[in-house]
Tab-separated table of C-alpha atoms in Angstrom:
chain	number	residue	atom	x	y	z
A	1	MET	CA	-21.633	-4.851	-19.491
A	2	LEU	CA	-21.591	-8.461	-20.717
A	3	SER	CA	-24.869	-9.720	-21.970
A	4	PRO	CA	-27.287	-11.129	-19.411
A	5	LEU	CA	-27.617	-14.181	-21.760
A	6	THR	CA	-24.179	-15.329	-20.731
A	7	LYS	CA	-24.416	-18.911	-20.279
A	8	PRO	CA	-23.720	-20.282	-16.694
A	9	SER	CA	-21.123	-22.497	-17.909
A	10	GLU	CA	-19.224	-19.542	-19.559
A	11	THR	CA	-19.410	-17.795	-16.192
A	12	GLU	CA	-18.280	-20.485	-14.118
A	13	LEU	CA	-15.166	-20.967	-16.615
A	14	PHE	CA	-14.046	-17.343	-17.092
A	15	GLY	CA	-11.337	-17.204	-14.418
A	16	ILE	CA	-10.330	-21.036	-14.081
A	17	ALA	CA	-6.951	-20.457	-15.577
A	18	PHE	CA	-6.230	-18.211	-12.901
A	19	LEU	CA	-6.910	-20.575	-10.077
A	20	ASP	CA	-3.286	-21.689	-9.340
A	21	SER	CA	-2.254	-17.783	-9.531
A	22	LEU	CA	-4.809	-16.781	-7.032
A	23	TYR	CA	-4.139	-19.464	-4.770
A	24	ARG	CA	-0.399	-18.585	-4.506
A	25	TYR	CA	-1.054	-15.112	-3.902
A	26	ALA	CA	-3.807	-16.186	-1.452
A	27	LEU	CA	-0.935	-18.073	0.330
A	28	VAL	CA	1.480	-15.001	0.679
A	29	LEU	CA	-1.634	-13.048	2.335
A	30	THR	CA	-2.948	-15.637	4.506
A	31	ARG	CA	0.013	-17.971	5.164
A	32	ARG	CA	-1.964	-20.763	5.645
A	33	HIS	CA	-3.122	-23.415	3.075
A	34	THR	CA	-6.645	-24.023	4.220
A	35	GLU	CA	-7.241	-20.122	4.624
A	36	ALA	CA	-5.708	-19.735	0.919
A	37	GLU	CA	-8.231	-22.053	-0.407
A	38	ASP	CA	-11.154	-20.411	1.330
A	39	LEU	CA	-10.110	-17.101	0.262
A	40	VAL	CA	-9.877	-18.203	-3.306
A	41	GLN	CA	-13.106	-20.028	-3.216
A	42	GLU	CA	-14.915	-16.957	-1.866
A	43	THR	CA	-13.410	-14.897	-4.526
A	44	TYR	CA	-14.753	-16.845	-6.979
A	45	VAL	CA	-18.078	-16.741	-5.570
A	46	ARG	CA	-17.829	-13.220	-5.582
A	47	ALA	CA	-16.644	-12.829	-8.997
A	48	ILE	CA	-19.554	-14.932	-10.163
A	49	GLU	CA	-21.901	-12.860	-8.624
A	50	ALA	CA	-20.415	-9.794	-10.063
A	51	TYR	CA	-19.832	-11.215	-13.482
A	52	GLY	CA	-22.798	-9.784	-15.287
A	53	ARG	CA	-21.577	-6.074	-14.194
A	54	LEU	CA	-18.128	-6.629	-15.847
A	55	ARG	CA	-17.254	-4.563	-18.777
A	56	GLU	CA	-16.190	-6.472	-21.946
A	57	ASP	CA	-12.860	-4.855	-22.146
A	58	SER	CA	-11.961	-5.578	-18.209
A	59	ASN	CA	-8.734	-7.288	-17.368
A	60	ILE	CA	-10.292	-10.151	-15.589
A	61	LYS	CA	-6.946	-11.266	-14.006
A	62	ALA	CA	-6.407	-8.011	-12.371
A	63	TRP	CA	-10.111	-7.756	-11.411
A	64	LEU	CA	-9.819	-11.393	-9.781
A	65	PHE	CA	-6.729	-10.519	-7.681
A	66	THR	CA	-8.279	-7.263	-6.462
A	67	ILE	CA	-11.301	-9.228	-5.216
A	68	LEU	CA	-9.167	-11.892	-3.376
A	69	ARG	CA	-7.225	-8.886	-1.774
A	70	ASN	CA	-10.488	-7.149	-0.864
A	71	GLN	CA	-11.886	-10.245	0.663
A	72	TRP	CA	-8.548	-10.807	2.711
A	73	PHE	CA	-8.685	-7.401	4.018
A	74	ASN	CA	-12.374	-7.859	4.841
A	75	GLU	CA	-11.657	-11.002	6.626
A	76	LEU	CA	-8.826	-9.116	8.605
A	77	ARG	CA	-11.390	-6.469	9.677
A	78	ARG	CA	-14.073	-9.388	11.078
A	79	ARG	CA	-10.984	-10.849	12.781
A	80	ARG	CA	-10.157	-7.596	14.844
A	81	SER	CA	-13.422	-7.963	17.140
A	82	ALA	CA	-13.035	-11.718	17.091
A	83	PRO	CA	-11.065	-13.833	19.699
A	84	GLN	CA	-7.554	-14.898	18.014
A	85	PHE	CA	-6.619	-18.538	17.869
A	86	ALA	CA	-3.127	-19.896	16.820
A	87	GLU	CA	-3.462	-22.669	14.189
A	88	ALA	CA	-0.363	-24.457	12.568
A	89	ASP	CA	-1.047	-25.333	9.100
A	90	GLY	CA	1.705	-27.897	8.467
A	91	GLU	CA	5.357	-27.649	7.640
A	92	HIS	CA	5.058	-26.113	4.171
A	93	SER	CA	6.370	-22.879	3.705
A	94	VAL	CA	4.016	-19.973	2.163
A	95	VAL	CA	6.123	-19.952	-0.992
A	96	ASP	CA	6.178	-23.601	-1.343
A	97	ALA	CA	3.719	-23.425	-4.252
A	98	LEU	CA	5.872	-21.201	-6.332
A	99	PRO	CA	6.302	-22.635	-9.902
A	100	SER	CA	9.807	-23.723	-11.092
A	101	ASN	CA	11.247	-24.672	-14.424
A	102	ALA	CA	13.517	-27.704	-15.157
A	103	SER	CA	14.321	-30.232	-17.803
A	104	GLY	CA	17.318	-32.523	-17.231
A	105	ALA	CA	18.242	-34.427	-14.050
A	106	GLN	CA	21.245	-31.958	-13.301
A	107	GLU	CA	19.118	-28.942	-14.082
A	108	MET	CA	16.273	-30.417	-11.970
A	109	MET	CA	18.632	-30.830	-9.027
A	110	GLU	CA	20.194	-27.509	-9.412
A	111	SER	CA	16.557	-25.736	-10.242
A	112	HIS	CA	15.529	-27.527	-7.133
A	113	GLU	CA	18.318	-26.037	-4.895
A	114	ASN	CA	17.995	-22.519	-6.255
A	115	ALA	CA	14.145	-22.659	-6.077
A	116	LEU	CA	14.480	-23.739	-2.294
A	117	MET	CA	16.927	-20.961	-1.738
A	118	VAL	CA	14.507	-18.342	-3.550
A	119	ARG	CA	11.679	-19.611	-1.645
A	120	GLU	CA	13.553	-19.361	1.783
A	121	ALA	CA	14.612	-15.931	0.949
A	122	LEU	CA	11.356	-14.734	-0.156
A	123	SER	CA	9.678	-16.326	2.933
A	124	LYS	CA	12.045	-14.073	5.131
A	125	LEU	CA	10.889	-10.861	3.486
A	126	PRO	CA	8.059	-8.582	4.774
A	127	PRO	CA	4.697	-9.404	3.598
A	128	GLU	CA	4.353	-6.151	1.397
A	129	PHE	CA	7.480	-7.117	-0.414
A	130	GLN	CA	6.503	-10.777	-0.705
A	131	GLU	CA	3.214	-9.538	-2.352
A	132	VAL	CA	4.769	-7.567	-4.766
A	133	LEU	CA	7.363	-9.731	-5.891
A	134	ILE	CA	4.836	-12.442	-6.308
A	135	LEU	CA	2.404	-10.538	-8.424
A	136	ARG	CA	4.960	-9.249	-10.675
A	137	GLU	CA	7.753	-11.933	-11.132
A	138	PHE	CA	5.530	-15.249	-10.538
A	139	GLU	CA	2.005	-13.823	-11.780
A	140	GLU	CA	3.433	-11.616	-14.336
A	141	LEU	CA	1.013	-8.456	-13.698
A	142	SER	CA	2.147	-5.374	-15.161
A	143	TYR	CA	2.790	-2.419	-12.827
A	144	GLN	CA	-0.474	-0.930	-13.567
A	145	GLU	CA	-2.232	-4.015	-12.712
A	146	ILE	CA	-0.418	-4.641	-9.435
A	147	ALA	CA	-1.462	-0.868	-8.592
A	148	SER	CA	-4.723	-1.706	-9.265
A	149	VAL	CA	-4.747	-4.844	-7.031
A	150	LEU	CA	-2.847	-2.926	-4.387
A	151	ASN	CA	-4.801	0.162	-4.580
A	152	CYS	CA	-1.797	2.312	-4.673
A	153	PRO	CA	0.085	4.536	-7.382
A	154	ALA	CA	2.070	2.635	-10.099
A	155	GLY	CA	5.050	4.570	-8.721
A	156	THR	CA	4.602	3.054	-5.189
A	157	VAL	CA	4.436	-0.270	-7.057
A	158	MET	CA	7.819	0.467	-8.701
A	159	SER	CA	9.620	1.491	-5.686
A	160	ARG	CA	8.280	-1.277	-3.382
A	161	LEU	CA	9.272	-3.790	-6.102
A	162	GLY	CA	12.862	-2.192	-6.527
A	163	ARG	CA	13.206	-2.475	-2.481
A	164	ALA	CA	11.894	-5.967	-2.449
A	165	ARG	CA	14.300	-7.165	-5.150
A	166	SER	CA	17.234	-5.607	-3.349
A	167	LYS	CA	16.198	-7.336	-0.319
A	168	LEU	CA	15.661	-10.626	-2.003
A	169	ARG	CA	19.129	-10.169	-3.673
A	170	ALA	CA	20.840	-9.445	-0.308
A	171	ALA	CA	19.036	-12.633	1.150
A	172	LEU	CA	20.000	-15.046	-1.763
A	173	VAL	CA	23.814	-13.751	-1.318
A	174	GLU	CA	23.466	-14.433	2.316
A	175	PHE	CA	22.082	-18.050	1.749
A	176	GLY	CA	24.717	-18.446	-1.083
A	177	ASP	CA	27.407	-17.620	1.401
A	178	ALA	CA	26.054	-19.751	3.833
A	179	ALA	CA	25.901	-22.592	1.438
A	180	PHE	CA	29.473	-22.097	0.189
A	181	SER	CA	30.794	-22.217	3.948
A	182	GLU	CA	28.809	-25.378	4.538
A	183	ARG	CA	30.330	-27.099	1.375
A	184	LYS	CA	33.777	-26.014	2.452
A	185	LYS	CA	33.195	-27.486	5.992
A	186	ALA	CA	32.516	-30.673	4.309
C-alpha cells in the first residue's frame, strides 16, 4: 500500500502521462468524443479515490485502463434500463486521435495518407478487434496487461490480436487496391 501521507499533488499527477492514451481507448469504446472525455474524467475520479489502496509495485497504466473499461461496462449496464437516444458527435472518426510520426514534407504527406488508410481500415473492424489493436499497437501494453484490462486469458488476447491483425491487413490491401484503381483511372 502507498503511504497515507501521499501528497494530493502526487495523487493528481500520478496518471497524467496516460491521459491521451486513455482518451484514445475511450474513443474506441464509446465512439463519441464527449462520452470519451466523460469516461476518462470518471476514470480519474475513481482512480484518485482508490489511489491510497494501490500497491507500490502496481502497473498504473494497466490499472487505469482497467478502471476505464470497467466504468464503460457499468455505463452500458445503466443504459439498458434507460431510453436510448441517437446522437451524432461530429464528422470525426473514432480513430482520428491515433498518433502518427512524420518528419519531412514528402514523408508527412505519405504518412498522412497511410494514417488515413489505417484509420479507415481500423474503423471498419469489429470493436473487440479495434480494442485489442489499440491497446497493443498504439498504447504498447503487454499481452498480460491487455489480458488484465480485458479480463481474459493472455492466450485469448494473442489469438484475438492475430485475427485483428489479419483482418486489418486484408482491409489495407483492399484499400490499397482501391487507391491503385483510382490512380489508374486518373
